[in-house]
Every structure is written in structure tokens, then in C-alpha cells.
mmCIF file as Biopython writes it, N, C-alpha, C and O atoms, coordinates in Angstrom:
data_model
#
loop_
_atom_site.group_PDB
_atom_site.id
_atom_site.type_symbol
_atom_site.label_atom_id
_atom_site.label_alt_id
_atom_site.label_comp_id
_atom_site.label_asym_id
_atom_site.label_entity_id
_atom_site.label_seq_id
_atom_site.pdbx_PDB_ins_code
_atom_site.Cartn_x
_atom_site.Cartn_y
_atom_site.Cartn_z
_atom_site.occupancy
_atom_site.B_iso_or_equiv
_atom_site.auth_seq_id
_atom_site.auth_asym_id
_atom_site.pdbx_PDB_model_num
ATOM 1   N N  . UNK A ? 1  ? 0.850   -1.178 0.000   1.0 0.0 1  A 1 
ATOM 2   C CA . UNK A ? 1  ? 0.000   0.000  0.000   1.0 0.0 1  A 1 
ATOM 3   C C  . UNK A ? 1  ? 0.898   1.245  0.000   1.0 0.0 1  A 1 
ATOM 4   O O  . UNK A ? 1  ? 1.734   1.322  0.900   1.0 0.0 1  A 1 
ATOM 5   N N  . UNK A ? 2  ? 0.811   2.337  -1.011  1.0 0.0 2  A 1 
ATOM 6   C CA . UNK A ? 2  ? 1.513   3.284  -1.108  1.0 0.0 2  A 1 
ATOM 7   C C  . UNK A ? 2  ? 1.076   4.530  -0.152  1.0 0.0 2  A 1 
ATOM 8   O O  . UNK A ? 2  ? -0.110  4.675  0.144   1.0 0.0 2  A 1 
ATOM 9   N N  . UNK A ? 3  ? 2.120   5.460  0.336   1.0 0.0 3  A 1 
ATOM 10  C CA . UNK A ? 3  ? 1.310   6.481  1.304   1.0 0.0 3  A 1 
ATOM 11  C C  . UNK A ? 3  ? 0.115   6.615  1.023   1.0 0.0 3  A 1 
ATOM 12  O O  . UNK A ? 3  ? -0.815  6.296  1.764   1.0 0.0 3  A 1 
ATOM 13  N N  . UNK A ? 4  ? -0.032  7.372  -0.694  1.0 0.0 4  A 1 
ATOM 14  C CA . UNK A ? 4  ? -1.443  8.415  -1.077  1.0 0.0 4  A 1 
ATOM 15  C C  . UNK A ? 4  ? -2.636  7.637  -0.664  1.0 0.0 4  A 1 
ATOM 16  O O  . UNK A ? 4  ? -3.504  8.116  0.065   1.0 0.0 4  A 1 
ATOM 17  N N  . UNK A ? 5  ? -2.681  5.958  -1.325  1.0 0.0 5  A 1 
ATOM 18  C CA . UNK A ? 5  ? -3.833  5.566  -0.561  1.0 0.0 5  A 1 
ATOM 19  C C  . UNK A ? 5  ? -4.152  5.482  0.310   1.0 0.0 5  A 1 
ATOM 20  O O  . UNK A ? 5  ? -5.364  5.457  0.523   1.0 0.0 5  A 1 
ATOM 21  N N  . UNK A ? 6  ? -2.953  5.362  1.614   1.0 0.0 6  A 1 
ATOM 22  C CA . UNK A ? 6  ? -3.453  5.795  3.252   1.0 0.0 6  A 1 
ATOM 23  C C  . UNK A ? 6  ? -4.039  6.853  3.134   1.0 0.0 6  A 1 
ATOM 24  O O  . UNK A ? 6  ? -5.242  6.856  3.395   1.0 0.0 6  A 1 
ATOM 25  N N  . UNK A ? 7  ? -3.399  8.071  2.711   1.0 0.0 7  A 1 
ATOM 26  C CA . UNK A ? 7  ? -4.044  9.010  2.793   1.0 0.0 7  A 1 
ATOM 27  C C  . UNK A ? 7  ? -5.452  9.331  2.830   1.0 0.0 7  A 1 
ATOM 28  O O  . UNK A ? 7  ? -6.122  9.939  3.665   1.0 0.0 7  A 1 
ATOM 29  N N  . UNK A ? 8  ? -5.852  8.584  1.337   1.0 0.0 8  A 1 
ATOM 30  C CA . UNK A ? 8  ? -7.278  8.519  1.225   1.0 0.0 8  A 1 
ATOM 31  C C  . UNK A ? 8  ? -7.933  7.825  1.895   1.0 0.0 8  A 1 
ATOM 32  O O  . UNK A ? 8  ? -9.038  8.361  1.977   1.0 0.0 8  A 1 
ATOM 33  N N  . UNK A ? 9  ? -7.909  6.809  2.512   1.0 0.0 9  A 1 
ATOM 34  C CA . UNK A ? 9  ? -8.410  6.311  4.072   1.0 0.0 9  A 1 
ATOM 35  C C  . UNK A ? 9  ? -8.752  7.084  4.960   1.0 0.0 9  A 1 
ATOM 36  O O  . UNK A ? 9  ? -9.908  7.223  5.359   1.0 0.0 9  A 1 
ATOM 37  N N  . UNK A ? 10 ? -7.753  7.682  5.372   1.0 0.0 10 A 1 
ATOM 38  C CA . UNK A ? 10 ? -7.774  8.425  6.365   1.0 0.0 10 A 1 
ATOM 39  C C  . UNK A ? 10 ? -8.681  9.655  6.042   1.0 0.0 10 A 1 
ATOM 40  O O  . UNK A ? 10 ? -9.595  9.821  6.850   1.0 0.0 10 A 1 
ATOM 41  N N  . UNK A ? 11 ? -8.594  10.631 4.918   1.0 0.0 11 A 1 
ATOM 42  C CA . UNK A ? 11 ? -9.272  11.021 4.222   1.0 0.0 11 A 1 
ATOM 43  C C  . UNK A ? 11 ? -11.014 10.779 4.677   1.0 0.0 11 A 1 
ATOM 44  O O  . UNK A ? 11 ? -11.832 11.415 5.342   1.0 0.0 11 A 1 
ATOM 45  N N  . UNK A ? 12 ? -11.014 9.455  3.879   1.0 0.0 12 A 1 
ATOM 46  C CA . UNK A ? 12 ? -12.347 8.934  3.936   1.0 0.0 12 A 1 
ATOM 47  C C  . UNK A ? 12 ? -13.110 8.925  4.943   1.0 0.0 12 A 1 
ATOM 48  O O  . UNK A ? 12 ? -14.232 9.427  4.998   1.0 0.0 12 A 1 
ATOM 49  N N  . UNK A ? 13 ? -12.384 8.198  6.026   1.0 0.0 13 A 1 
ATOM 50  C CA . UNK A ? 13 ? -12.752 8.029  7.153   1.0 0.0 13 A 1 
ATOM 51  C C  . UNK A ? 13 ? -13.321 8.976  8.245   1.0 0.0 13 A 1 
ATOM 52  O O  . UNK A ? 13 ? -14.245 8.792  9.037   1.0 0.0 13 A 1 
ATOM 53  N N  . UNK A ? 14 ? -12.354 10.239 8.025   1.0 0.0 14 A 1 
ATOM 54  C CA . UNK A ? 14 ? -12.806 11.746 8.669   1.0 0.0 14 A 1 
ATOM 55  C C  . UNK A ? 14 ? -14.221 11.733 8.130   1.0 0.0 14 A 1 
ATOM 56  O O  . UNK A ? 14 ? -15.257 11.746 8.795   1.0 0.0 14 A 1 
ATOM 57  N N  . UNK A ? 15 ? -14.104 11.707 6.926   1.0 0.0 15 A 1 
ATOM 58  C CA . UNK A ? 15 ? -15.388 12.689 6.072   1.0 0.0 15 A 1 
ATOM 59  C C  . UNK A ? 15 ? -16.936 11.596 6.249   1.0 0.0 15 A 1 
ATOM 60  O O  . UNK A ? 15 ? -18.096 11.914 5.989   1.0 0.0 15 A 1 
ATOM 61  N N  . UNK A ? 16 ? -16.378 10.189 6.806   1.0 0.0 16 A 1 
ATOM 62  C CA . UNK A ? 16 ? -17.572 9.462  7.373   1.0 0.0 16 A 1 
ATOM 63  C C  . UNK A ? 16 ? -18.249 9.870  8.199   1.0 0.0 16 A 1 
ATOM 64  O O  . UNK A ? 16 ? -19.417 10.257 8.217   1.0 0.0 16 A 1 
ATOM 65  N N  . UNK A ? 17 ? -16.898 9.712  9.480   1.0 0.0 17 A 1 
ATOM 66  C CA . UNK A ? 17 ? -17.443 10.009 10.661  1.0 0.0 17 A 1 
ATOM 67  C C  . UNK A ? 17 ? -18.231 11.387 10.639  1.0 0.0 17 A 1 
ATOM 68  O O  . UNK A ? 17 ? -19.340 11.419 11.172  1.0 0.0 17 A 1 
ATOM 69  N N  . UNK A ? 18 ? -17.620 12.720 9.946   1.0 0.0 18 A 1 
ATOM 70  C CA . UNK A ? 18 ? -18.593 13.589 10.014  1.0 0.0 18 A 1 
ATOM 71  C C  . UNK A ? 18 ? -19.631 13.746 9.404   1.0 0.0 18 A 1 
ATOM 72  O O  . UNK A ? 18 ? -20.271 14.798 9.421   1.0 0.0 18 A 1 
ATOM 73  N N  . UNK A ? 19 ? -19.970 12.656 8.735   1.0 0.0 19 A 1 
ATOM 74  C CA . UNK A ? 19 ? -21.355 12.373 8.067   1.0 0.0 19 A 1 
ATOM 75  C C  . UNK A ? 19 ? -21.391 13.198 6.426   1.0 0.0 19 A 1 
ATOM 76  O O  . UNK A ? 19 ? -22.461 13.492 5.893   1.0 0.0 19 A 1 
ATOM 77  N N  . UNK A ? 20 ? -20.554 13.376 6.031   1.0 0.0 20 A 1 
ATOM 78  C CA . UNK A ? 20 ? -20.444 14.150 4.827   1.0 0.0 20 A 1 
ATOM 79  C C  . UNK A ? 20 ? -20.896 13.238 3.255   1.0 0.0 20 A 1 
ATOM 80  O O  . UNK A ? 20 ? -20.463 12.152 2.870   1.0 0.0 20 A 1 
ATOM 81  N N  . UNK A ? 21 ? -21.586 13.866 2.804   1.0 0.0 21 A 1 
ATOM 82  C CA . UNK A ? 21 ? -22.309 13.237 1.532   1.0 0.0 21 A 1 
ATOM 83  C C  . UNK A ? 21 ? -21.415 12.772 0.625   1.0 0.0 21 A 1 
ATOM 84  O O  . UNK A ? 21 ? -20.457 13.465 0.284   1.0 0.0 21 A 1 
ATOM 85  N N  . UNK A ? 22 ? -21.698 11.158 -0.018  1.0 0.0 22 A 1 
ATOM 86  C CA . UNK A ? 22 ? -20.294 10.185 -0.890  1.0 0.0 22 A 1 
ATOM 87  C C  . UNK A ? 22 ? -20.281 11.180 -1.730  1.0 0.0 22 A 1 
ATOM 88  O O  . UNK A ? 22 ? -19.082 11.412 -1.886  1.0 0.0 22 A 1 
ATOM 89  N N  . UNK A ? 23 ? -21.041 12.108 -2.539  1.0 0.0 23 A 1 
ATOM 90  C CA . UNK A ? 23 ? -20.399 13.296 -3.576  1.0 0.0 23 A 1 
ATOM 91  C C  . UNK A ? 23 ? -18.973 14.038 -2.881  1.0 0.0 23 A 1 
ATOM 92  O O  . UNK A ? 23 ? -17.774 13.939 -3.140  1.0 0.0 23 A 1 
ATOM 93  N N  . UNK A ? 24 ? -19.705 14.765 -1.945  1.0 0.0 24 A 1 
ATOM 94  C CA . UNK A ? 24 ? -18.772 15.638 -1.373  1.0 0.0 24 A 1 
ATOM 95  C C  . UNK A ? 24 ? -17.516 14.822 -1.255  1.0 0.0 24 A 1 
ATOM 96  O O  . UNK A ? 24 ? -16.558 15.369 -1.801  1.0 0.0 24 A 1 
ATOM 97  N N  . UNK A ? 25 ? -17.261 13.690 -0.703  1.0 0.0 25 A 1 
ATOM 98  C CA . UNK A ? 25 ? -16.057 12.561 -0.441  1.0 0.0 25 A 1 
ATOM 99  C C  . UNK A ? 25 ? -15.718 12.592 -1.333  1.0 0.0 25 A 1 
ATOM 100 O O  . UNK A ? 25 ? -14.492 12.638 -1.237  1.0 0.0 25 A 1 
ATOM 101 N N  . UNK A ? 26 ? -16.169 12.606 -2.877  1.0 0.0 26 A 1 
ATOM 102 C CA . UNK A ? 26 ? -15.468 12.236 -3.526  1.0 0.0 26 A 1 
ATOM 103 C C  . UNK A ? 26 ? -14.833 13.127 -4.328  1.0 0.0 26 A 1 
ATOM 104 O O  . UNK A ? 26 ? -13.825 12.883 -4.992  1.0 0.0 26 A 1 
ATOM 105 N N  . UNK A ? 27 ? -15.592 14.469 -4.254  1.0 0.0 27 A 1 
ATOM 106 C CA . UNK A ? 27 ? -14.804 15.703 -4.737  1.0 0.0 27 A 1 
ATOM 107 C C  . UNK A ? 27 ? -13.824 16.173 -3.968  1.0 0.0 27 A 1 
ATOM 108 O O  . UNK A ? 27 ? -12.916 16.789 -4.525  1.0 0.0 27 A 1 
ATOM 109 N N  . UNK A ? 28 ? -13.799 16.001 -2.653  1.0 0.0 28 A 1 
ATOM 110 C CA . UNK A ? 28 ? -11.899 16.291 -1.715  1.0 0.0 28 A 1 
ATOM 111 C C  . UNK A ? 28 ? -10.984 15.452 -2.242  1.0 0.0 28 A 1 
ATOM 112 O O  . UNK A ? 28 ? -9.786  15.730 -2.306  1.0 0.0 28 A 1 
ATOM 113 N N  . UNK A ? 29 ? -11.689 13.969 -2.805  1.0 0.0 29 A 1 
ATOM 114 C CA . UNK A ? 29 ? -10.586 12.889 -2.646  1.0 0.0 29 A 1 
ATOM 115 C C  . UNK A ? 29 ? -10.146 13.207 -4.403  1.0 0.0 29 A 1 
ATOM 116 O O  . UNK A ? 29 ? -9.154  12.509 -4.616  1.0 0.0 29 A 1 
ATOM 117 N N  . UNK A ? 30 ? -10.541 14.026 -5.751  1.0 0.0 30 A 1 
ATOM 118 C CA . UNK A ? 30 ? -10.741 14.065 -6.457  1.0 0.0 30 A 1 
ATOM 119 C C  . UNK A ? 30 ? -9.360  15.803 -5.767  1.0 0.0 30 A 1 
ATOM 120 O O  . UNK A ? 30 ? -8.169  15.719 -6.064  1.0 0.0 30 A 1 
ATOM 121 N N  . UNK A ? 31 ? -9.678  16.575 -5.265  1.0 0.0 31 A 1 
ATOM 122 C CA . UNK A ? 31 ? -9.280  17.816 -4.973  1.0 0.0 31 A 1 
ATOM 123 C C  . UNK A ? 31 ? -7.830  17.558 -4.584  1.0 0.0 31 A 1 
ATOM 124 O O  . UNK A ? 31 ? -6.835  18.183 -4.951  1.0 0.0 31 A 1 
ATOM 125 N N  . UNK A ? 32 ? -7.927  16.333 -3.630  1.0 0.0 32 A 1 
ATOM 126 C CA . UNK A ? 32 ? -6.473  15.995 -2.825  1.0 0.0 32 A 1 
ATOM 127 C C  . UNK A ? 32 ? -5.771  15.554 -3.874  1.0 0.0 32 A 1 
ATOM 128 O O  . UNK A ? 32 ? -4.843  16.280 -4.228  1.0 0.0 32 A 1 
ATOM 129 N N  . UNK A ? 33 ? -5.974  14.472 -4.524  1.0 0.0 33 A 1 
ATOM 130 C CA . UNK A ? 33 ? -5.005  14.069 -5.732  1.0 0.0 33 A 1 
ATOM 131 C C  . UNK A ? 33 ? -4.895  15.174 -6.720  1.0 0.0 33 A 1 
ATOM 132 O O  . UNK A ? 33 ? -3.838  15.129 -7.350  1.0 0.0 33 A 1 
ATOM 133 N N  . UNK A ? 34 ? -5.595  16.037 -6.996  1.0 0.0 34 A 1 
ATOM 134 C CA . UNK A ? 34 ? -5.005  16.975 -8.187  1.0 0.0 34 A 1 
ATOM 135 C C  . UNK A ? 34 ? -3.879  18.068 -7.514  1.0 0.0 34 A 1 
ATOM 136 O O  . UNK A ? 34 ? -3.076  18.756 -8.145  1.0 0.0 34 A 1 
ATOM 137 N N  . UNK A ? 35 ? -4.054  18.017 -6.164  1.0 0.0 35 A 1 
ATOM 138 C CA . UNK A ? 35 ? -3.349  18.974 -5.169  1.0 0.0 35 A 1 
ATOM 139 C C  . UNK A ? 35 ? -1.978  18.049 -5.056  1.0 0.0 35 A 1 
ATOM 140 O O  . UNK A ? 35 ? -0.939  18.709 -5.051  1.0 0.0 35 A 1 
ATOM 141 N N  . UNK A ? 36 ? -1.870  16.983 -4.989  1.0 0.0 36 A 1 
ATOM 142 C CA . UNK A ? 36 ? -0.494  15.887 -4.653  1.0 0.0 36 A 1 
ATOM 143 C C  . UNK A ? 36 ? -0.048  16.089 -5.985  1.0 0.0 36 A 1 
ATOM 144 O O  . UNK A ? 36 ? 1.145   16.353 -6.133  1.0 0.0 36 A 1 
ATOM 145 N N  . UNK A ? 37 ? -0.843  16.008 -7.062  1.0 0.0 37 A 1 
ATOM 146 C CA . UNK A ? 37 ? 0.206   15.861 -8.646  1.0 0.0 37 A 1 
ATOM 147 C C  . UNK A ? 37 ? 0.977   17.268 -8.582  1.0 0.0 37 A 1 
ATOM 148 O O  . UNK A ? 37 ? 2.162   17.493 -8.336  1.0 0.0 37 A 1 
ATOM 149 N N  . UNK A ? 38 ? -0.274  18.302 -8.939  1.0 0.0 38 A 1 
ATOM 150 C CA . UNK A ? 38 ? 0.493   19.930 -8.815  1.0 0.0 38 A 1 
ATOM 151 C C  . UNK A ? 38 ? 1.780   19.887 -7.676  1.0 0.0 38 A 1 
ATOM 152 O O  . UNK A ? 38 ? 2.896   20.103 -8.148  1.0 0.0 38 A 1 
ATOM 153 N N  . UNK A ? 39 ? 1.692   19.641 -6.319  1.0 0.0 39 A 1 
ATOM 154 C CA . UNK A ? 39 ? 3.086   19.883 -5.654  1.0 0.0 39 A 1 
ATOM 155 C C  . UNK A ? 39 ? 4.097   19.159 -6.310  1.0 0.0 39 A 1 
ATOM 156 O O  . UNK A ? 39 ? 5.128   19.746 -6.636  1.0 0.0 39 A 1 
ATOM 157 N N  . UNK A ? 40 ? 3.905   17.671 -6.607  1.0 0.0 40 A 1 
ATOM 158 C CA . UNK A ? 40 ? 4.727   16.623 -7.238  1.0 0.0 40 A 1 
ATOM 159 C C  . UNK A ? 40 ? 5.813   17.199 -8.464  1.0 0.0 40 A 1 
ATOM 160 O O  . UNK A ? 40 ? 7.004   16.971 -8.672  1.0 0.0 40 A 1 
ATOM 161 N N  . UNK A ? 41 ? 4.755   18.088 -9.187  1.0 0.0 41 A 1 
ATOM 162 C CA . UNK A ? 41 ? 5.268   18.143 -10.625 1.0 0.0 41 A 1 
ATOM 163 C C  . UNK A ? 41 ? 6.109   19.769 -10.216 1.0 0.0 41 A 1 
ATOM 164 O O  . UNK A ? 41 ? 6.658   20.272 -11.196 1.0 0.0 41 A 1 
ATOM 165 N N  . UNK A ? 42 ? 6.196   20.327 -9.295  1.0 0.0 42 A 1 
ATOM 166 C CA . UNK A ? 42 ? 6.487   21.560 -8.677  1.0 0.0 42 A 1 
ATOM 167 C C  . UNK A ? 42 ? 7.970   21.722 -7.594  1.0 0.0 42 A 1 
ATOM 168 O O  . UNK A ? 42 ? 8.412   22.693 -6.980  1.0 0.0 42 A 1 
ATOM 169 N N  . UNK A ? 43 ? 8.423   20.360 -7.707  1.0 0.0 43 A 1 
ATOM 170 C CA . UNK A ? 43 ? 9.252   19.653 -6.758  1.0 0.0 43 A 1 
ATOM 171 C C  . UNK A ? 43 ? 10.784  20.490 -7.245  1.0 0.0 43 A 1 
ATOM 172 O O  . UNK A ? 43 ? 11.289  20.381 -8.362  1.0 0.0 43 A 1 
ATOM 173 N N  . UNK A ? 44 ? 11.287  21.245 -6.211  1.0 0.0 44 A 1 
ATOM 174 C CA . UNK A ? 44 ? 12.602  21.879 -6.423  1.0 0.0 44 A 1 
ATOM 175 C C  . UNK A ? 44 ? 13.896  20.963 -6.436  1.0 0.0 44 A 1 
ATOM 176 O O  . UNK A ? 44 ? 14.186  20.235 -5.487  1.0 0.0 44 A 1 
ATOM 177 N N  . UNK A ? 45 ? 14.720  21.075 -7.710  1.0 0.0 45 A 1 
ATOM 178 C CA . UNK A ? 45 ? 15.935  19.742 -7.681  1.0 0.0 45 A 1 
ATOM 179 C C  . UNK A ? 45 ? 16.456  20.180 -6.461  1.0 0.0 45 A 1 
ATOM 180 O O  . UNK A ? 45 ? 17.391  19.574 -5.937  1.0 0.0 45 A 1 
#
């Protein structure tokens, strides 16, 4: 299992417990990965 998918676990799991609608879940988890590529591709040698 690679970090990012912990991430999204963990992720997930918050946005259960606070009762948040599977749309909404899936537009952070949709928000977080476009946010991990942008830093990724932004990475100082």
C-alpha cells in the first residue's frame, strides 16, 4: 500500500465520521489528488 492511498483512508474516514455526503467525499478525494500531482510536478531539484 503506497502512502497516497493511506491518505485517502484516512481522508475517507474523517469525512464518514462527520457524516459528509459520498459526492462531497469524492470531490476532496478528487481535490487531494489533483493537489499531490500539482506539488509533485512543482518539486525543487
Amino acid at each position: 500500500m503506497n502512502p497516497s492511498s493511506k491518505l485517502f483512508e484516512r481522508v475517507q474516514d474523517v469525512l464518514r465520521r462527520r457524516h459528509y455526503s459520498y459526492q462531497t467525499e469524492k470531490s476532496y478525494i478528487q481535490w487531494i489528488k489533483r493537489f499531490v500531482a500539482f506539488q509533485l510536478s512543482h518539486v525543487s531539484p
